[in-house]
Coordinates of C-alpha atoms and ligand atoms in Angstrom, one line a residue:
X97 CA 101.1 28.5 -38.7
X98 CA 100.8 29.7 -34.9
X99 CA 102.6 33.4 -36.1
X100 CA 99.8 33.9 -38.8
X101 CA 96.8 36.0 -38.0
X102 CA 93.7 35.3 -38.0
X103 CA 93.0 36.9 -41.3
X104 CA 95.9 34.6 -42.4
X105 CA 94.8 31.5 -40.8
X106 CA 91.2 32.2 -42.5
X107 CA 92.6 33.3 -45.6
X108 CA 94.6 29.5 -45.4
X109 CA 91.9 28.0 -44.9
X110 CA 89.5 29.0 -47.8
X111 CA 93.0 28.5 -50.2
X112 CA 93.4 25.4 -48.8
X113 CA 96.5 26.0 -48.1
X114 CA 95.7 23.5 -44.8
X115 CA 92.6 22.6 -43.3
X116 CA 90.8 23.3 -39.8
X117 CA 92.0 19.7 -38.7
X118 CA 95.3 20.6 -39.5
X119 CA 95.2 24.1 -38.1
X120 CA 93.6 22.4 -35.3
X121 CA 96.4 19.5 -34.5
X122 CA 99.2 22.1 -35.2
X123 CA 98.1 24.3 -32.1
X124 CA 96.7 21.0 -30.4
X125 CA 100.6 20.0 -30.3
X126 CA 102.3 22.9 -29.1
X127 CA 100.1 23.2 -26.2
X128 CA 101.3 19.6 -25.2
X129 CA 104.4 21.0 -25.9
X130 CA 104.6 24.2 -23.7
X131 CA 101.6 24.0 -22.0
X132 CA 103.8 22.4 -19.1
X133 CA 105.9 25.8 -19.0
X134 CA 103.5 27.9 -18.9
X135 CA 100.2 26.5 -17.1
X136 CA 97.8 28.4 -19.7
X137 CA 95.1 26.2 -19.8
X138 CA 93.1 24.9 -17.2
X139 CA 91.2 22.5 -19.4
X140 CA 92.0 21.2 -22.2
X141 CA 89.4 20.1 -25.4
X142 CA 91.0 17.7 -27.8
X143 CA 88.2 16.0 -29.2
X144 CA 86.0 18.5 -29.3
X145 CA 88.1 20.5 -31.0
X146 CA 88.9 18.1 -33.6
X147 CA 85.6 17.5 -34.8
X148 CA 84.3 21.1 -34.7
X149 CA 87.0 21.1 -36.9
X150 CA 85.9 18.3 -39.6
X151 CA 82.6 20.4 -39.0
X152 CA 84.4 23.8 -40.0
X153 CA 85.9 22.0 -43.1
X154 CA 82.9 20.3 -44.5
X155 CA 81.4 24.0 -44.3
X156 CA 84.7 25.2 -45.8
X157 CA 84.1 22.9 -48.7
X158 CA 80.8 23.5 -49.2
X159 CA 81.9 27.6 -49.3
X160 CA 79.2 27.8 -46.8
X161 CA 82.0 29.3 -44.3
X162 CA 82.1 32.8 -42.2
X163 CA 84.9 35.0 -42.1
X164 CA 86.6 33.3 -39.2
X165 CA 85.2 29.1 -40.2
X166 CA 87.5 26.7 -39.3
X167 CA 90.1 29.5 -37.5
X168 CA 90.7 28.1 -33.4
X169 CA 90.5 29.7 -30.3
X170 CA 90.1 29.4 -26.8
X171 CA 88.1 30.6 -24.3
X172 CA 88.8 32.3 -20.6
X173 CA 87.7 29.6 -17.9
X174 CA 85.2 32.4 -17.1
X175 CA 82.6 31.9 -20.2
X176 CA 80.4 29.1 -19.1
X177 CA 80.6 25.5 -21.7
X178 CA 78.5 23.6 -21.7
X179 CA 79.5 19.4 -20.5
X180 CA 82.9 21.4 -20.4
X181 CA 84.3 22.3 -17.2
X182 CA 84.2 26.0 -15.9
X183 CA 85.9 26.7 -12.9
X184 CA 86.9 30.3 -12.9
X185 CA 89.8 29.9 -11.6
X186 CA 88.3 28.6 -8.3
X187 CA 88.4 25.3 -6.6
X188 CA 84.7 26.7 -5.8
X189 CA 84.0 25.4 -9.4
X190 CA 86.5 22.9 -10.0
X191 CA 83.7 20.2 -10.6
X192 CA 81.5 22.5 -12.5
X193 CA 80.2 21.5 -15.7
X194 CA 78.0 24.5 -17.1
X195 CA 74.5 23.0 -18.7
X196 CA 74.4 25.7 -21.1
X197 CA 76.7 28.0 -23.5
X198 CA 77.6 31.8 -22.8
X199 CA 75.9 34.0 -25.4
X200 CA 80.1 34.8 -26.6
X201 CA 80.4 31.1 -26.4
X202 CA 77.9 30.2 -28.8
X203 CA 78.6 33.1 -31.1
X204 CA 82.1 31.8 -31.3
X205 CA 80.6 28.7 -31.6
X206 CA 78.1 29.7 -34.7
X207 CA 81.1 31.2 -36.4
X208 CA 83.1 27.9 -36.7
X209 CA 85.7 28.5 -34.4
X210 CA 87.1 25.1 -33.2
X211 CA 87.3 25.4 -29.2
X212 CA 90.7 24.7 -28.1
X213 CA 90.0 24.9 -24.3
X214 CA 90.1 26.7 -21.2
X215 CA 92.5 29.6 -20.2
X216 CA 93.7 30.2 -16.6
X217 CA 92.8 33.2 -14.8
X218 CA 93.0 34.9 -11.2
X219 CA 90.4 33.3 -9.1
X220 CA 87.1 34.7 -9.8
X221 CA 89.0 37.4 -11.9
X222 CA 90.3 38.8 -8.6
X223 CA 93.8 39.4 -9.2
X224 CA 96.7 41.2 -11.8
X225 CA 99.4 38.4 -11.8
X226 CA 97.0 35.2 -12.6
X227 CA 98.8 33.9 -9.3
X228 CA 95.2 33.7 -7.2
X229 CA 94.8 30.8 -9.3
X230 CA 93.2 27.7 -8.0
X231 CA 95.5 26.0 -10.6
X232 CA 98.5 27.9 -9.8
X233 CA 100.6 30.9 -11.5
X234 CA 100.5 31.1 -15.2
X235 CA 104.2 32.4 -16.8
X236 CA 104.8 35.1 -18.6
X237 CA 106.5 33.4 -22.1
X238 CA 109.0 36.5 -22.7
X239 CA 110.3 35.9 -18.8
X240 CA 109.4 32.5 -17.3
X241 CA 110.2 34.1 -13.8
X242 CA 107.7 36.6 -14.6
X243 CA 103.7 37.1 -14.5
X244 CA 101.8 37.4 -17.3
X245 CA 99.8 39.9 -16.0
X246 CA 96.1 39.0 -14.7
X247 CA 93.3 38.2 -14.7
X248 CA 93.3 37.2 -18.1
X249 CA 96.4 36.0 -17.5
X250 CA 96.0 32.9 -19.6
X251 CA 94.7 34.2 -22.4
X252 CA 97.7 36.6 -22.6
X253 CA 100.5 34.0 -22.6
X254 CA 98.8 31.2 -24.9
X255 CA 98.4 34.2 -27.6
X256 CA 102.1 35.2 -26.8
X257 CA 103.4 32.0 -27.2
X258 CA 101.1 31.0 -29.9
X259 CA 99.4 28.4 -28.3
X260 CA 96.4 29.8 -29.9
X261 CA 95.5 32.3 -32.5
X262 CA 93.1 34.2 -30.1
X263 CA 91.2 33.8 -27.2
X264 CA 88.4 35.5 -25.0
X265 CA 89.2 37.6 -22.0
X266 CA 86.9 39.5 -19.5
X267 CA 88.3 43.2 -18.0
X268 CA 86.6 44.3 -14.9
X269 CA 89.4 46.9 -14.0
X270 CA 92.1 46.2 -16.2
X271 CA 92.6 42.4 -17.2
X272 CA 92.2 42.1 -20.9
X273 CA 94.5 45.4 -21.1
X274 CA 96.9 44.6 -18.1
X275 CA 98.2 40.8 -19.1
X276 CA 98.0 42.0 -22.8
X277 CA 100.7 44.8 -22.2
X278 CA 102.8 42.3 -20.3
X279 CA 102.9 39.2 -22.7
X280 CA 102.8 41.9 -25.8
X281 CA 99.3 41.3 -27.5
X282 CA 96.7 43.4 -29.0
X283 CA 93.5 43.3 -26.3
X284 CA 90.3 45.0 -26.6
X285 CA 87.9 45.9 -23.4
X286 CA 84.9 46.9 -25.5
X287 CA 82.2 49.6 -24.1
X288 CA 80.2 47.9 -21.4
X289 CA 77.4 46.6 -23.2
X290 CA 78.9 46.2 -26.0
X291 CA 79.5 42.3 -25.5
X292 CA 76.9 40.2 -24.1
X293 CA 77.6 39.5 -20.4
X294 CA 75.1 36.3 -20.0
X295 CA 77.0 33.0 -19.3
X296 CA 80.2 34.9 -18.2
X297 CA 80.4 34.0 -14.4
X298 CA 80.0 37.6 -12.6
X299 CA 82.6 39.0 -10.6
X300 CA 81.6 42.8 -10.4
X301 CA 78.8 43.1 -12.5
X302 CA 78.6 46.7 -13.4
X303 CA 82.2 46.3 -14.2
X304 CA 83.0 43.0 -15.7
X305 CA 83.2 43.4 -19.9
X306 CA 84.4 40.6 -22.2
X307 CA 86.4 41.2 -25.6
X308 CA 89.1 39.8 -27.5
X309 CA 92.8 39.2 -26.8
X310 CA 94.9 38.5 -30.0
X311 CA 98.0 39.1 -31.9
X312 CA 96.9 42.8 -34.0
X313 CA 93.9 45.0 -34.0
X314 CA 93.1 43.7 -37.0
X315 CA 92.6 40.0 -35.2
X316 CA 91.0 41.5 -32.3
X317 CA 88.3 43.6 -35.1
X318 CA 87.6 39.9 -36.7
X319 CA 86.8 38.2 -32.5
X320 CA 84.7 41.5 -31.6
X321 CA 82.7 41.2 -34.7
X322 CA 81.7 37.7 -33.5
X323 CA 81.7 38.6 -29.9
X324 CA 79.7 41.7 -30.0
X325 CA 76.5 42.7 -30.3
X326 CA 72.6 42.6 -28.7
X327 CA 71.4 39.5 -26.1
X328 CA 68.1 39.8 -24.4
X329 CA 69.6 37.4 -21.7
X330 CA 71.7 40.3 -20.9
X331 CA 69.4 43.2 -19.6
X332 CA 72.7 45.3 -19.4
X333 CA 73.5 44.4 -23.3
X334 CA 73.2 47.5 -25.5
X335 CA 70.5 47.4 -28.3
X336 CA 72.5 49.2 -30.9
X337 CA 74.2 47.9 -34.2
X338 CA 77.0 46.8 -34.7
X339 CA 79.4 48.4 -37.0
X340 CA 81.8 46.3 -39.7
X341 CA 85.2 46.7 -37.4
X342 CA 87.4 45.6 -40.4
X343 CA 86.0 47.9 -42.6
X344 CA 87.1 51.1 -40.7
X345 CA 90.5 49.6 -40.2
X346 CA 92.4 51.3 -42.6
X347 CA 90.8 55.3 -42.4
X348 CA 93.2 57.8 -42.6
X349 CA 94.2 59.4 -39.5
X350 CA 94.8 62.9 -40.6
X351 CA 92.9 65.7 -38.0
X352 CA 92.4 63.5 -35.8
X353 CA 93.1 64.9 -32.1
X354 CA 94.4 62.5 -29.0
X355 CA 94.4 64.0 -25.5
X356 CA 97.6 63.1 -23.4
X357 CA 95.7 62.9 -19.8
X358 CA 98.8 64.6 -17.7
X359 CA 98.2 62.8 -14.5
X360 CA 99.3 59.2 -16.5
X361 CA 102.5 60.9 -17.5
X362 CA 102.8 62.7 -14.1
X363 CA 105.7 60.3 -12.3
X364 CA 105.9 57.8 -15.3
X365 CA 109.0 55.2 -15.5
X366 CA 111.6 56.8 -18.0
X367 CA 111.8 54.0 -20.1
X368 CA 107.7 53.3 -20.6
X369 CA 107.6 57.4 -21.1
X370 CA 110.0 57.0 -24.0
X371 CA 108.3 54.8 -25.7
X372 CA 104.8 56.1 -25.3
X373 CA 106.7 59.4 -26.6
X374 CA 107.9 57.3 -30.1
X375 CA 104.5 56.0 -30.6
X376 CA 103.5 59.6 -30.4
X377 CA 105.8 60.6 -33.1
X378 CA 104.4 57.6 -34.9
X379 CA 101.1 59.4 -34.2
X380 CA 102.4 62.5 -35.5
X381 CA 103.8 61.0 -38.7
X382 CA 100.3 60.3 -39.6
X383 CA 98.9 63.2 -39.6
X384 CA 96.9 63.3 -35.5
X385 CA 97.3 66.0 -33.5
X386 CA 97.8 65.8 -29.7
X387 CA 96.5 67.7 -26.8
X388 CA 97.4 68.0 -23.2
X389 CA 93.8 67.0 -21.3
X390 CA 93.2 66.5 -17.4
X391 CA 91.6 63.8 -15.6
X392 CA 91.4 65.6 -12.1
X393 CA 89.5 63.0 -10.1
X394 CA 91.3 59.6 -11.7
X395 CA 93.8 59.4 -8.9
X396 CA 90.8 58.3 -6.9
X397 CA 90.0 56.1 -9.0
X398 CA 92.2 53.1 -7.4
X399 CA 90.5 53.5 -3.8
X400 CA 87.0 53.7 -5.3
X401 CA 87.0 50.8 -7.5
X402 CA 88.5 48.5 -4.6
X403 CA 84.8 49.3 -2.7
X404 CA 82.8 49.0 -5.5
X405 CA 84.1 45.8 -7.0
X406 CA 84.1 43.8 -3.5
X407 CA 81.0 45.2 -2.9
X408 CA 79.2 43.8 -6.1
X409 CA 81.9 40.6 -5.9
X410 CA 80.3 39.5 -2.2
X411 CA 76.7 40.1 -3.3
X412 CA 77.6 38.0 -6.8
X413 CA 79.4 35.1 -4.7
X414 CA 77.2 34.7 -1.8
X415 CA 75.5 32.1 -4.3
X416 CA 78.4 29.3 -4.1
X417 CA 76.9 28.1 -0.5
X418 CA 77.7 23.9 -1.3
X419 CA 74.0 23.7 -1.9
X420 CA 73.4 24.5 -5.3
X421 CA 76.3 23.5 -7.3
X422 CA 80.2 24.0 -7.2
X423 CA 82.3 22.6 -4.1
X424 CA 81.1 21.6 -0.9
X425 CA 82.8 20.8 1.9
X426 CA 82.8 16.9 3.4
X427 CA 80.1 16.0 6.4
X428 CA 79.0 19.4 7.2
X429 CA 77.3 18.9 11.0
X430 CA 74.4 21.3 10.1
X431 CA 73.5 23.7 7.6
X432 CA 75.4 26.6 9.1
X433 CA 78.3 23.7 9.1
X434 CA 77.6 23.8 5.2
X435 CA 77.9 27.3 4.9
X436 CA 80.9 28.2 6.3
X437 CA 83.1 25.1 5.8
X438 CA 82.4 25.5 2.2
X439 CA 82.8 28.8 1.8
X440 CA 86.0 28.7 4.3
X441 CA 87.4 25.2 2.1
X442 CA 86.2 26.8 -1.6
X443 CA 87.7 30.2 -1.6
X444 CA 91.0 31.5 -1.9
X445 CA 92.8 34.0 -0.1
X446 CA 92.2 37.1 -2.2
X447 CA 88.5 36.4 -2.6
X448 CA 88.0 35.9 0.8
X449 CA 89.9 39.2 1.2
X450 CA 87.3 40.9 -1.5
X451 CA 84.1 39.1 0.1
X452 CA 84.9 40.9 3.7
X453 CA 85.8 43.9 2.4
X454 CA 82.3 44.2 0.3
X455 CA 80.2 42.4 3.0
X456 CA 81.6 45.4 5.7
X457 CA 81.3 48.2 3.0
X458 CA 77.8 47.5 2.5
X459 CA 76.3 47.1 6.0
X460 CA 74.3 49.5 7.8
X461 CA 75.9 52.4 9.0
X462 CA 79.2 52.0 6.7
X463 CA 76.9 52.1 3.4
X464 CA 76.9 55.6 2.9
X465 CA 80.5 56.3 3.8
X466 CA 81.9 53.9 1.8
X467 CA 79.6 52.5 -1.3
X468 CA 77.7 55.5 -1.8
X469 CA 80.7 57.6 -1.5
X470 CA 82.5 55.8 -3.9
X471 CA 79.4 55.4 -6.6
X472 CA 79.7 59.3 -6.3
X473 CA 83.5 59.3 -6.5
X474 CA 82.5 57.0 -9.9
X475 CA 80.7 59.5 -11.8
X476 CA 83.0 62.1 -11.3
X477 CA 85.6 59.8 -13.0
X478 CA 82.9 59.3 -16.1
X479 CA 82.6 62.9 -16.2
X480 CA 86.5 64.1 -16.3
X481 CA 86.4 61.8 -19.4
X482 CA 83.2 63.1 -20.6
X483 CA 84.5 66.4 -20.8
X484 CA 88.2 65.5 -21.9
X485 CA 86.2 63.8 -24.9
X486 CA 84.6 67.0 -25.7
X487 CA 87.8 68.6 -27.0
X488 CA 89.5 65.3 -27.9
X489 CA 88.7 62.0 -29.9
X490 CA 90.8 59.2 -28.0
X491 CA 93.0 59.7 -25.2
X492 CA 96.2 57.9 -25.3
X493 CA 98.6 56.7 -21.9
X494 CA 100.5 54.0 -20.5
X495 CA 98.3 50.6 -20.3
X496 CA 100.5 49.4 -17.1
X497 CA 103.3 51.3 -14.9
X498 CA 105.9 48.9 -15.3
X499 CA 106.6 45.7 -17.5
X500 CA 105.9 42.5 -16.2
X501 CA 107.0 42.0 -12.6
X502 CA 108.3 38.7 -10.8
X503 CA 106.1 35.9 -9.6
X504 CA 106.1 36.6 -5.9
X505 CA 107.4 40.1 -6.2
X506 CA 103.7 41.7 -4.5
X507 CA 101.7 38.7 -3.9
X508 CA 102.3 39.8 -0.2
X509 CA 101.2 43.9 -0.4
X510 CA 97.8 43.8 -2.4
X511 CA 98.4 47.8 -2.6
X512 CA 101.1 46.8 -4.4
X513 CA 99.2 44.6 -6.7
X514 CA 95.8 46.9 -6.8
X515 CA 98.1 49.7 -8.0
X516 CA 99.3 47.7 -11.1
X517 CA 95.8 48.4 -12.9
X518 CA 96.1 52.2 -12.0
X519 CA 95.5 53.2 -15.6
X520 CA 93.0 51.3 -16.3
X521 CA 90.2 50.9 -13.6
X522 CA 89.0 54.1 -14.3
X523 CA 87.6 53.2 -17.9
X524 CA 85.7 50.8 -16.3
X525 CA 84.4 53.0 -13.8
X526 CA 83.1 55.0 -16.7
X527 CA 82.1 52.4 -19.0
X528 CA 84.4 53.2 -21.8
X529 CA 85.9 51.1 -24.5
X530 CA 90.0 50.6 -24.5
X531 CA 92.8 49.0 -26.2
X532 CA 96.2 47.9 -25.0
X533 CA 98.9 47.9 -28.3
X534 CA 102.4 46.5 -27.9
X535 CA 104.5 49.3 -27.8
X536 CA 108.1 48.2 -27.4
X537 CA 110.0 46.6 -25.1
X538 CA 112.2 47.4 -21.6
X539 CA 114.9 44.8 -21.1
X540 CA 113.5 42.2 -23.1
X541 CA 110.0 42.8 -21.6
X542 CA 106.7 44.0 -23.8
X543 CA 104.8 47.2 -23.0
X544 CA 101.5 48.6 -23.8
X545 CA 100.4 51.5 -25.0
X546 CA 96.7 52.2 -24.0
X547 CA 94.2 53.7 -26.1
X548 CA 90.8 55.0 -24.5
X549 CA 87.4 56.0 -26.9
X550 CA 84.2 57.1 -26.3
X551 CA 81.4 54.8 -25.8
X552 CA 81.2 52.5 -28.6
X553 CA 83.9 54.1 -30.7
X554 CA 86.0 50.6 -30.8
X555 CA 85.6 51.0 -34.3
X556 CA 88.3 54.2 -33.8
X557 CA 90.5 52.7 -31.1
X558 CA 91.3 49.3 -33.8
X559 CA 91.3 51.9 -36.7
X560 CA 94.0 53.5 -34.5
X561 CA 95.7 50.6 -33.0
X562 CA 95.7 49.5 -36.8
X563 CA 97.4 52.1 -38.7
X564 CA 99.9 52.2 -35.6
X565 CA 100.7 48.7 -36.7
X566 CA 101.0 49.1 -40.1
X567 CA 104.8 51.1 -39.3
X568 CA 105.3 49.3 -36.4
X569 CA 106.8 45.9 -35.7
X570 CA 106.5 45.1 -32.0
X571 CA 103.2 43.1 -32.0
X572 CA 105.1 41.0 -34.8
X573 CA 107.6 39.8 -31.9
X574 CA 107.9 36.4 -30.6
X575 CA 109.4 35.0 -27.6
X576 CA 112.5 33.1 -28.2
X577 CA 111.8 29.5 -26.9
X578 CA 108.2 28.9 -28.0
X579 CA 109.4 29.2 -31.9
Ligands
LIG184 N1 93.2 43.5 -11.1 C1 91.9 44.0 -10.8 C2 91.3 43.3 -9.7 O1 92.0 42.5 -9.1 C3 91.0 43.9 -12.1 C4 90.7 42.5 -12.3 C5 89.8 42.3 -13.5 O2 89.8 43.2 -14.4 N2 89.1 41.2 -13.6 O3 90.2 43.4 -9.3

């Protein structure tokens, strides 16, 4: 059961073939099994999960069901739960029990989908190998030594090692796309706005987007139709409808044109350039044209993202102060005391890194040269892809520069680490919606193929992603050991 799709699983479940319970214990059990490898979840939800399930089938046998009734997933410990732990990754929130839902929460919720439990992450999302992790390093399931990518670096591996037939990610500059390329999954960073932000802990807020991580397009088109859509909570949430993702799924490709940005392809590793160059043919086969487009300001994009994401992250975290809720430190001597012993106790390394890198960009005197500098820097980026988008419908590169690397390998150079996401911060900068597709492997290791749209074309990027996985086999793979 845990190499079906969703569409499988769902259409399962209306055949009764098995029921949500069943469905249910089966992934219940292999995450006791290989949980313990892998360190995927932070939380897990047994009995909730059980009865949403009785729930799901005593809709299912009504035929009051939705498309995805009685189907499981699990959630990123970033969407709030409420009475469920969310900790973000953070001993800052280890104890916190949301009072309320996020808006993707209870949409999940209101669709029937059984909650499995809590996915580990990088601290506050602040990270690309899930190894800033309060709850230590997830593993990549295709190379135990390895990282499964980050900050969604949970969701990535319990998908890859079918410890749960989807699950929620969030991508600030790259972390539904990054860890999906390294564990081989299908992820979706939809346009921001697209997806309701309200209940999803904030890390850079003009950034941070969720969307789905799952085995095919087609799975990640049935989780966005849930996930997306119009909140008032969210004053950043688009008012615009939502289109039926599955039903554009299978449009013919022919005339379509992709533009081949020549700065990702500029020093590319051999091995990823040969096999972005057979998915091209692939491409080719079926009928889309390619172009050569430019990009000319994306090399800064790197440099300007790591101003303006510190800069919103220590404006967002000054609220965890051990007064309100989340961790605070033992005896404090005054309120000062309070302040800094719990920020000093609660945060990790890499935030605190973030935290003094935004607090310094964004005092007097270094405003201007560094935040408003990059904000300018930022819509040059938006408009190199506005006008590569004038000639081109999608834009097509490399999701990561290299397969998954080794736990340990760059925890010491952040540079290192920032430059892992250099292909995909700057579709966040812009706001634009983007795909990572398995596209083969190097030595036994997935990687991704990325595929940018316009804004709100996701309905194009799965249609894409889709067709490419109709002749191909890769996101059909499954790491040996978690059979
Ligand atoms: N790796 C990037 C960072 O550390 C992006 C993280 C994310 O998308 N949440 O900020």
């Amino acid at each position: 059961m845990h190499t079906k799709t969703l569409k499988e699983l769902a259409q399962g479940l209306r055949a009764r073939e098995f029921s949500s319970r069943e469905l249910v214990r089966h992934f219940l059990d292999r995450i006791a099994r290989y949980n313990p490898a892998l360190n995927a979840f932070i939380t897990v939800t047994e009995e909730a999960a059980l009865q949403a399930a009785a729930a799901a089938d005593a809709k299912l046998a009504k035929g009051e069901s939705e498309p995805l009734t009685g189907v499981p997933l699990a959630h990123k410990d970033i969407f709030c739960t409420l009475g469920i732990r969310t900790s973000c990754g953070s001993k800052m929130l280890d104890n916190f029990i949301a009072p309320y839902d996020a808006t993707v929460v209870e949409k999940c919720k209101r669709a029937g989908m059984p909650l499995l439990g809590k996915l580990n992450m990088d601290e506050f999302a602040m990270g690309s190998s899930n190894e800033t992790s309060f709850y230590g390093p997830v593993r990549n399931p295709w190379d135990l030594a390895c990282v499964p990518g980050g900050s969604s670096g949970g969701s990535a591996a319990a998908v890859a090692a079918g410890l749960t037939p989807a699950a929620t990610g969030t991508d600030t500059g790259g972390s539904i796309r990054q860890p999906a390329a390294l564990c081989g999954i299908t992820g979706l960073k939809p346009t921001y706005g697209r997806v309701s932000r309200w209940g999803m802990v904030a890390f850079a807020s003009s950034l941070d987007q969720g969307g789905p991580m799952a085995r095919s397009a087609e799975d990640c088109a049935l989780l966005l139709q849930v996930m997306a859509g119009f909140d008032e909570k969210d004053s950043t949430s688009v008012d615009a409808p939502v289109p039926d993702y599955a039903a554009a799924l299978d449009q013919d490709l022919a005339g379509l044109r992709i533009g081949l940005p020549k700065e990702f392809f500029a020093d590319l590793d051999a091995a990823m350039a040969q096999a972005l160059e057979a998915a091209i043919a692939e491409y080719r086969r079926l009928g889309v044209e390619f172009v050569e487009v430019s990009l000319p300001n994306i090399q800064l994009s790197v440099p300007a993202y790591y101003v303006i994401a510190p800069c919103e992250c220590s404006s967002n975290l000054a609220r965890y102060d051990g007064v309100r809720y989340g961790y605070r430190c033992q005896n404090p001597k005054d309120l000062n005391d309070l302040y800094l012993r719990t920020r000093a106790e609660g945060f990790g390394a890499e935030v605190k890194r973030r935290i003094l890198i935004g607090t310094y960009a964004l005092s007097a005197g270094y405003y201007d040269a560094y935040y408003l500098k990059a904000q300018k820097i930022r819509a040059l980026i938006a408009l190199d892809f506005k006008r590569a988008f004038e000639t081109v419908d999608v834009l097509l590169g490399p999701t990561t520069p290299t397969p998954a690397f080794r736990l340990g390998e760059k925890l010491g150079d952040p540079i290192a680490m920032y430059l892992s996401d250099i292909f995909t911060i700057a579709v966040n900068l812009a706001g634009l919606p983007a795909m990572s597709v398995p596209a083969g492997f190097i030595d036994g290791k997935p990687v991704g193929m990325q595929l940018i749209g316009n804004y709100f074309d996701e309905a194009r990027l799965l249609n894409l992603a889709h067709r490419y996985q109709q002749v191909t086999d890769w996101h059909k793979r499954f790491p040996e050991g978690f059979a």
